[in-house]
PDB file of C-alpha atoms in Angstrom:
ATOM      1  CA  MET V 617      28.686  -8.251  -5.728  1.00 97.00           C
ATOM      2  CA  LYS V 618      24.998  -8.511  -4.773  1.00 99.00           C
ATOM      3  CA  ILE V 619      22.180  -8.454  -7.306  1.00 99.00           C
ATOM      4  CA  ALA V 620      18.521  -8.110  -6.318  1.00 99.00           C
ATOM      5  CA  LEU V 621      16.258 -10.340  -8.428  1.00 99.00           C
ATOM      6  CA  VAL V 622      12.626  -9.212  -8.591  1.00 99.00           C
ATOM      7  CA  SER V 623       9.681 -10.209 -10.769  1.00 98.00           C
ATOM      8  CA  ASP V 624       5.925  -9.992 -11.067  1.00 97.00           C
ATOM      9  CA  THR V 625       5.339  -7.072  -8.710  1.00 97.00           C
ATOM     10  CA  HIS V 626       1.928  -6.409 -10.313  1.00 95.00           C
ATOM     11  CA  GLY V 627       1.617  -2.877  -8.976  1.00 95.00           C
ATOM     12  CA  VAL V 628       2.781  -3.686  -5.451  1.00 92.00           C
ATOM     13  CA  CYS V 629       5.699  -1.685  -3.980  1.00 89.00           C
ATOM     14  CA  ARG V 630       6.327  -2.952  -0.477  1.00 89.00           C
ATOM     15  CA  LYS V 631       8.701  -0.910   1.696  1.00 93.00           C
ATOM     16  CA  GLU V 632       9.968  -4.232   3.044  1.00 95.00           C
ATOM     17  CA  LEU V 633      11.166  -5.204  -0.443  1.00 96.00           C
ATOM     18  CA  PHE V 634      13.181  -2.008  -0.802  1.00 97.00           C
ATOM     19  CA  ASP V 635      14.645  -2.495   2.681  1.00 97.00           C
ATOM     20  CA  HIS V 636      15.957  -5.910   1.594  1.00 97.00           C
ATOM     21  CA  ILE V 637      17.562  -4.671  -1.632  1.00 98.00           C
ATOM     22  CA  LYS V 638      19.020  -1.331  -0.491  1.00 96.00           C
ATOM     23  CA  ASN V 639      22.567  -2.717  -0.182  1.00 97.00           C
ATOM     24  CA  CYS V 640      22.580  -4.452  -3.569  1.00 99.00           C
ATOM     25  CA  ASP V 641      24.858  -3.322  -6.380  1.00 99.00           C
ATOM     26  CA  TYR V 642      22.321  -4.024  -9.144  1.00 99.00           C
ATOM     27  CA  LEU V 643      18.610  -4.679  -9.517  1.00 99.00           C
ATOM     28  CA  ILE V 644      17.173  -7.061 -12.109  1.00 99.00           C
ATOM     29  CA  HIS V 645      13.392  -6.970 -12.657  1.00 99.00           C
ATOM     30  CA  THR V 646      11.984  -9.560 -15.052  1.00 99.00           C
ATOM     31  CA  GLY V 647       8.721  -7.829 -15.803  1.00 98.00           C
ATOM     32  CA  ASP V 648       5.087  -7.462 -14.862  1.00 98.00           C
ATOM     33  CA  PHE V 649       5.526  -4.139 -13.108  1.00 98.00           C
ATOM     34  CA  ASP V 650       1.889  -3.701 -14.166  1.00 97.00           C
ATOM     35  CA  ASN V 651       1.898   0.094 -14.284  1.00 97.00           C
ATOM     36  CA  GLU V 652       4.114   3.117 -14.791  1.00 98.00           C
ATOM     37  CA  ARG V 653       4.032   4.131 -11.114  1.00 97.00           C
ATOM     38  CA  THR V 654       5.511   0.800 -10.037  1.00 98.00           C
ATOM     39  CA  TYR V 655       8.080   0.870 -12.846  1.00 98.00           C
ATOM     40  CA  ASN V 656       9.200   4.374 -11.821  1.00 97.00           C
ATOM     41  CA  ARG V 657       9.466   3.363  -8.158  1.00 97.00           C
ATOM     42  CA  PHE V 658      11.985   0.663  -9.082  1.00 98.00           C
ATOM     43  CA  LEU V 659      13.731   2.816 -11.693  1.00 97.00           C
ATOM     44  CA  ASN V 660      14.302   5.568  -9.117  1.00 97.00           C
ATOM     45  CA  CYS V 661      15.175   3.430  -6.084  1.00 97.00           C
ATOM     46  CA  GLY V 662      18.875   4.339  -6.258  1.00 97.00           C
ATOM     47  CA  ILE V 663      20.133   0.984  -7.570  1.00 98.00           C
ATOM     48  CA  PRO V 664      21.154   0.544 -11.229  1.00 98.00           C
ATOM     49  CA  MET V 665      18.343  -1.495 -12.807  1.00 98.00           C
ATOM     50  CA  TYR V 666      18.114  -3.860 -15.756  1.00 98.00           C
ATOM     51  CA  ALA V 667      14.556  -4.818 -16.673  1.00 98.00           C
ATOM     52  CA  VAL V 668      12.452  -6.531 -19.307  1.00 98.00           C
ATOM     53  CA  ARG V 669       8.795  -6.203 -20.261  1.00 98.00           C
ATOM     54  CA  GLY V 670       6.296  -8.730 -18.910  1.00 98.00           C
ATOM     55  CA  ASN V 671       2.991  -9.816 -20.418  1.00 97.00           C
ATOM     56  CA  CYS V 672       1.124  -7.374 -18.102  1.00 97.00           C
ATOM     57  CA  ASP V 673       3.271  -4.349 -19.005  1.00 98.00           C
ATOM     58  CA  HIS V 674       1.445  -2.122 -21.508  1.00 97.00           C
ATOM     59  CA  GLY V 675       1.463   1.512 -22.507  1.00 96.00           C
ATOM     60  CA  GLU V 676       4.063   3.992 -23.648  1.00 97.00           C
ATOM     61  CA  TRP V 677       6.246   3.513 -20.542  1.00 97.00           C
ATOM     62  CA  ALA V 678       6.471  -0.234 -21.249  1.00 98.00           C
ATOM     63  CA  SER V 679       7.378   0.280 -24.906  1.00 96.00           C
ATOM     64  CA  TYR V 680      10.884   1.250 -23.770  1.00 95.00           C
ATOM     65  CA  LEU V 681      11.408  -2.187 -22.209  1.00 97.00           C
ATOM     66  CA  HIS V 682      12.589  -5.078 -24.367  1.00 96.00           C
ATOM     67  CA  GLU V 683      11.244  -8.624 -24.090  1.00 94.00           C
ATOM     68  CA  PHE V 684      14.768 -10.012 -23.832  1.00 93.00           C
ATOM     69  CA  VAL V 685      18.010  -8.407 -22.624  1.00 94.00           C
ATOM     70  CA  SER V 686      21.569  -9.700 -22.441  1.00 94.00           C
ATOM     71  CA  VAL V 687      23.608  -7.972 -19.714  1.00 96.00           C
ATOM     72  CA  PRO V 688      27.240  -8.403 -18.626  1.00 97.00           C
ATOM     73  CA  ILE V 689      27.713  -7.998 -14.869  1.00 97.00           C
ATOM     74  CA  ASN V 690      31.005  -8.594 -13.089  1.00 96.00           C
ATOM     75  CA  GLY V 691      32.401 -10.794 -15.864  1.00 95.00           C
ATOM     76  CA  LYS V 692      29.241 -12.941 -16.138  1.00 97.00           C
ATOM     77  CA  LEU V 693      26.603 -12.793 -18.872  1.00 96.00           C
ATOM     78  CA  PHE V 694      22.973 -12.575 -17.743  1.00 97.00           C
ATOM     79  CA  TYR V 695      20.002 -13.293 -20.020  1.00 96.00           C
ATOM     80  CA  LEU V 696      16.827 -11.615 -18.771  1.00 96.00           C
ATOM     81  CA  VAL V 697      13.367 -12.587 -19.987  1.00 97.00           C
ATOM     82  CA  HIS V 698       9.892 -12.589 -18.453  1.00 97.00           C
ATOM     83  CA  ASN V 699       8.665 -15.948 -19.728  1.00 96.00           C
ATOM     84  CA  LYS V 700      11.363 -18.620 -20.003  1.00 92.00           C
ATOM     85  CA  ALA V 701       9.528 -20.030 -23.043  1.00 88.00           C
ATOM     86  CA  ASP V 702      10.507 -16.833 -24.904  1.00 88.00           C
ATOM     87  CA  LEU V 703      14.261 -17.368 -24.500  1.00 81.00           C
ATOM     88  CA  PRO V 704      16.318 -17.353 -27.692  1.00 74.00           C
ATOM     89  CA  PHE V 705      17.313 -20.835 -28.781  1.00 70.00           C
ATOM     90  CA  ASP V 706      21.057 -20.198 -28.537  1.00 73.00           C
ATOM     91  CA  LEU V 707      22.154 -19.743 -24.909  1.00 73.00           C
ATOM     92  CA  THR V 708      25.763 -20.787 -25.464  1.00 75.00           C
ATOM     93  CA  ASP V 709      27.338 -17.677 -23.957  1.00 89.00           C
ATOM     94  CA  ALA V 710      24.936 -17.170 -21.012  1.00 92.00           C
ATOM     95  CA  ASP V 711      26.053 -17.797 -17.440  1.00 96.00           C
ATOM     96  CA  PHE V 712      22.764 -16.890 -15.723  1.00 97.00           C
ATOM     97  CA  ILE V 713      19.200 -16.965 -17.047  1.00 96.00           C
ATOM     98  CA  ILE V 714      16.879 -14.827 -14.908  1.00 98.00           C
ATOM     99  CA  PHE V 715      13.144 -15.099 -15.618  1.00 98.00           C
ATOM    100  CA  GLY V 716       9.704 -14.726 -14.038  1.00 97.00           C
ATOM    101  CA  HIS V 717       6.080 -15.203 -15.133  1.00 96.00           C
ATOM    102  CA  THR V 718       5.217 -18.342 -13.118  1.00 95.00           C
ATOM    103  CA  HIS V 719       5.194 -16.561  -9.711  1.00 95.00           C
ATOM    104  CA  VAL V 720       7.069 -19.554  -8.271  1.00 95.00           C
ATOM    105  CA  PHE V 721      10.657 -19.449  -6.977  1.00 97.00           C
ATOM    106  CA  THR V 722      12.933 -21.669  -9.063  1.00 96.00           C
ATOM    107  CA  HIS V 723      16.686 -22.231  -8.976  1.00 98.00           C
ATOM    108  CA  TYR V 724      18.589 -24.921 -10.847  1.00 97.00           C
ATOM    109  CA  ASP V 725      21.753 -25.532 -12.859  1.00 95.00           C
ATOM    110  CA  ARG V 726      21.411 -27.076 -16.303  1.00 91.00           C
ATOM    111  CA  TYR V 727      23.775 -27.335 -19.258  1.00 86.00           C
ATOM    112  CA  GLY V 728      26.342 -25.251 -17.388  1.00 89.00           C
ATOM    113  CA  LYS V 729      23.848 -22.404 -16.929  1.00 93.00           C
ATOM    114  CA  VAL V 730      22.178 -21.129 -13.768  1.00 97.00           C
ATOM    115  CA  PHE V 731      18.412 -20.598 -14.047  1.00 97.00           C
ATOM    116  CA  ILE V 732      16.683 -18.430 -11.416  1.00 98.00           C
ATOM    117  CA  ASN V 733      13.088 -17.270 -11.088  1.00 98.00           C
ATOM    118  CA  PRO V 734      12.799 -15.105  -7.947  1.00 98.00           C
ATOM    119  CA  GLY V 735       9.057 -15.774  -7.712  1.00 97.00           C
ATOM    120  CA  SER V 736       6.460 -13.046  -7.422  1.00 97.00           C
ATOM    121  CA  ALA V 737       6.963  -9.995  -5.238  1.00 96.00           C
ATOM    122  CA  GLY V 738       3.331  -9.000  -5.623  1.00 93.00           C
ATOM    123  CA  ALA V 739       0.946 -11.842  -6.464  1.00 82.00           C
ATOM    124  CA  ASP V 740       1.254 -15.153  -4.622  1.00 82.00           C
ATOM    125  CA  ARG V 741       0.389 -18.426  -6.360  1.00 80.00           C
ATOM    126  CA  GLY V 742       0.857 -20.641  -3.326  1.00 77.00           C
ATOM    127  CA  ASP V 743       4.627 -20.220  -3.135  1.00 82.00           C
ATOM    128  CA  GLY V 744       4.657 -17.058  -1.036  1.00 89.00           C
ATOM    129  CA  LYS V 745       5.538 -13.554  -2.166  1.00 95.00           C
ATOM    130  CA  GLY V 746       9.268 -13.067  -2.461  1.00 96.00           C
ATOM    131  CA  ILE V 747      12.441 -11.941  -4.156  1.00 98.00           C
ATOM    132  CA  ALA V 748      15.956 -13.334  -4.378  1.00 99.00           C
ATOM    133  CA  ILE V 749      19.414 -11.940  -3.751  1.00 99.00           C
ATOM    134  CA  LEU V 750      22.162 -13.328  -5.967  1.00 99.00           C
ATOM    135  CA  GLU V 751      25.677 -12.877  -4.639  1.00 98.00           C
ATOM    136  CA  LEU V 752      28.576 -13.399  -7.026  1.00 98.00           C
ATOM    137  CA  THR V 753      31.556 -14.704  -5.037  1.00 96.00           C
ATOM    138  CA  ASP V 754      35.146 -15.691  -5.739  1.00 93.00           C
ATOM    139  CA  ASN V 755      34.014 -19.331  -5.562  1.00 93.00           C
ATOM    140  CA  GLY V 756      30.888 -18.997  -7.705  1.00 95.00           C
ATOM    141  CA  TYR V 757      27.579 -17.693  -6.423  1.00 98.00           C
ATOM    142  CA  ASP V 758      24.971 -17.917  -3.665  1.00 98.00           C
ATOM    143  CA  VAL V 759      21.211 -17.417  -3.985  1.00 98.00           C
ATOM    144  CA  GLU V 760      19.065 -16.357  -1.045  1.00 98.00           C
ATOM    145  CA  ARG V 761      15.294 -16.432  -1.300  1.00 98.00           C
ATOM    146  CA  ILE V 762      13.567 -13.765   0.776  1.00 97.00           C
ATOM    147  CA  LEU V 763       9.878 -14.110   1.590  1.00 96.00           C
ATOM    148  CA  LEU V 764       7.985 -10.842   1.933  1.00 93.00           C
TER     149      LEU V 764
END
């Protein structure tokens, strides 16, 4: 099971990004699409998408996105949020916390939870533009960072 992790596209829809995620089973976008055109490009890319609203997502199209979403995928519970500071206090049942906002790739395990920020796919802050592919395996998981 492969899950594309994308955040902070800020209006940028690179063909290269979609080439990297085309064989994924799910797409998670943690916000800052920046506009309806970009949101619709991801929504209609042919991969089931779970998404949350970022601080740069405004307008009627963005009003349909929640700030926080809890999603079960393949027997694991994913918490999705744009800014990690906005996470609910109680994370007891989460397996994976996927977030964005900082534009910097982050991956660590803490308190029995896996935290992943795929970085920014559209606006570099010195870390390079990129995404991540999360693969759920029989033995756990693997995370691959992909620079764009």
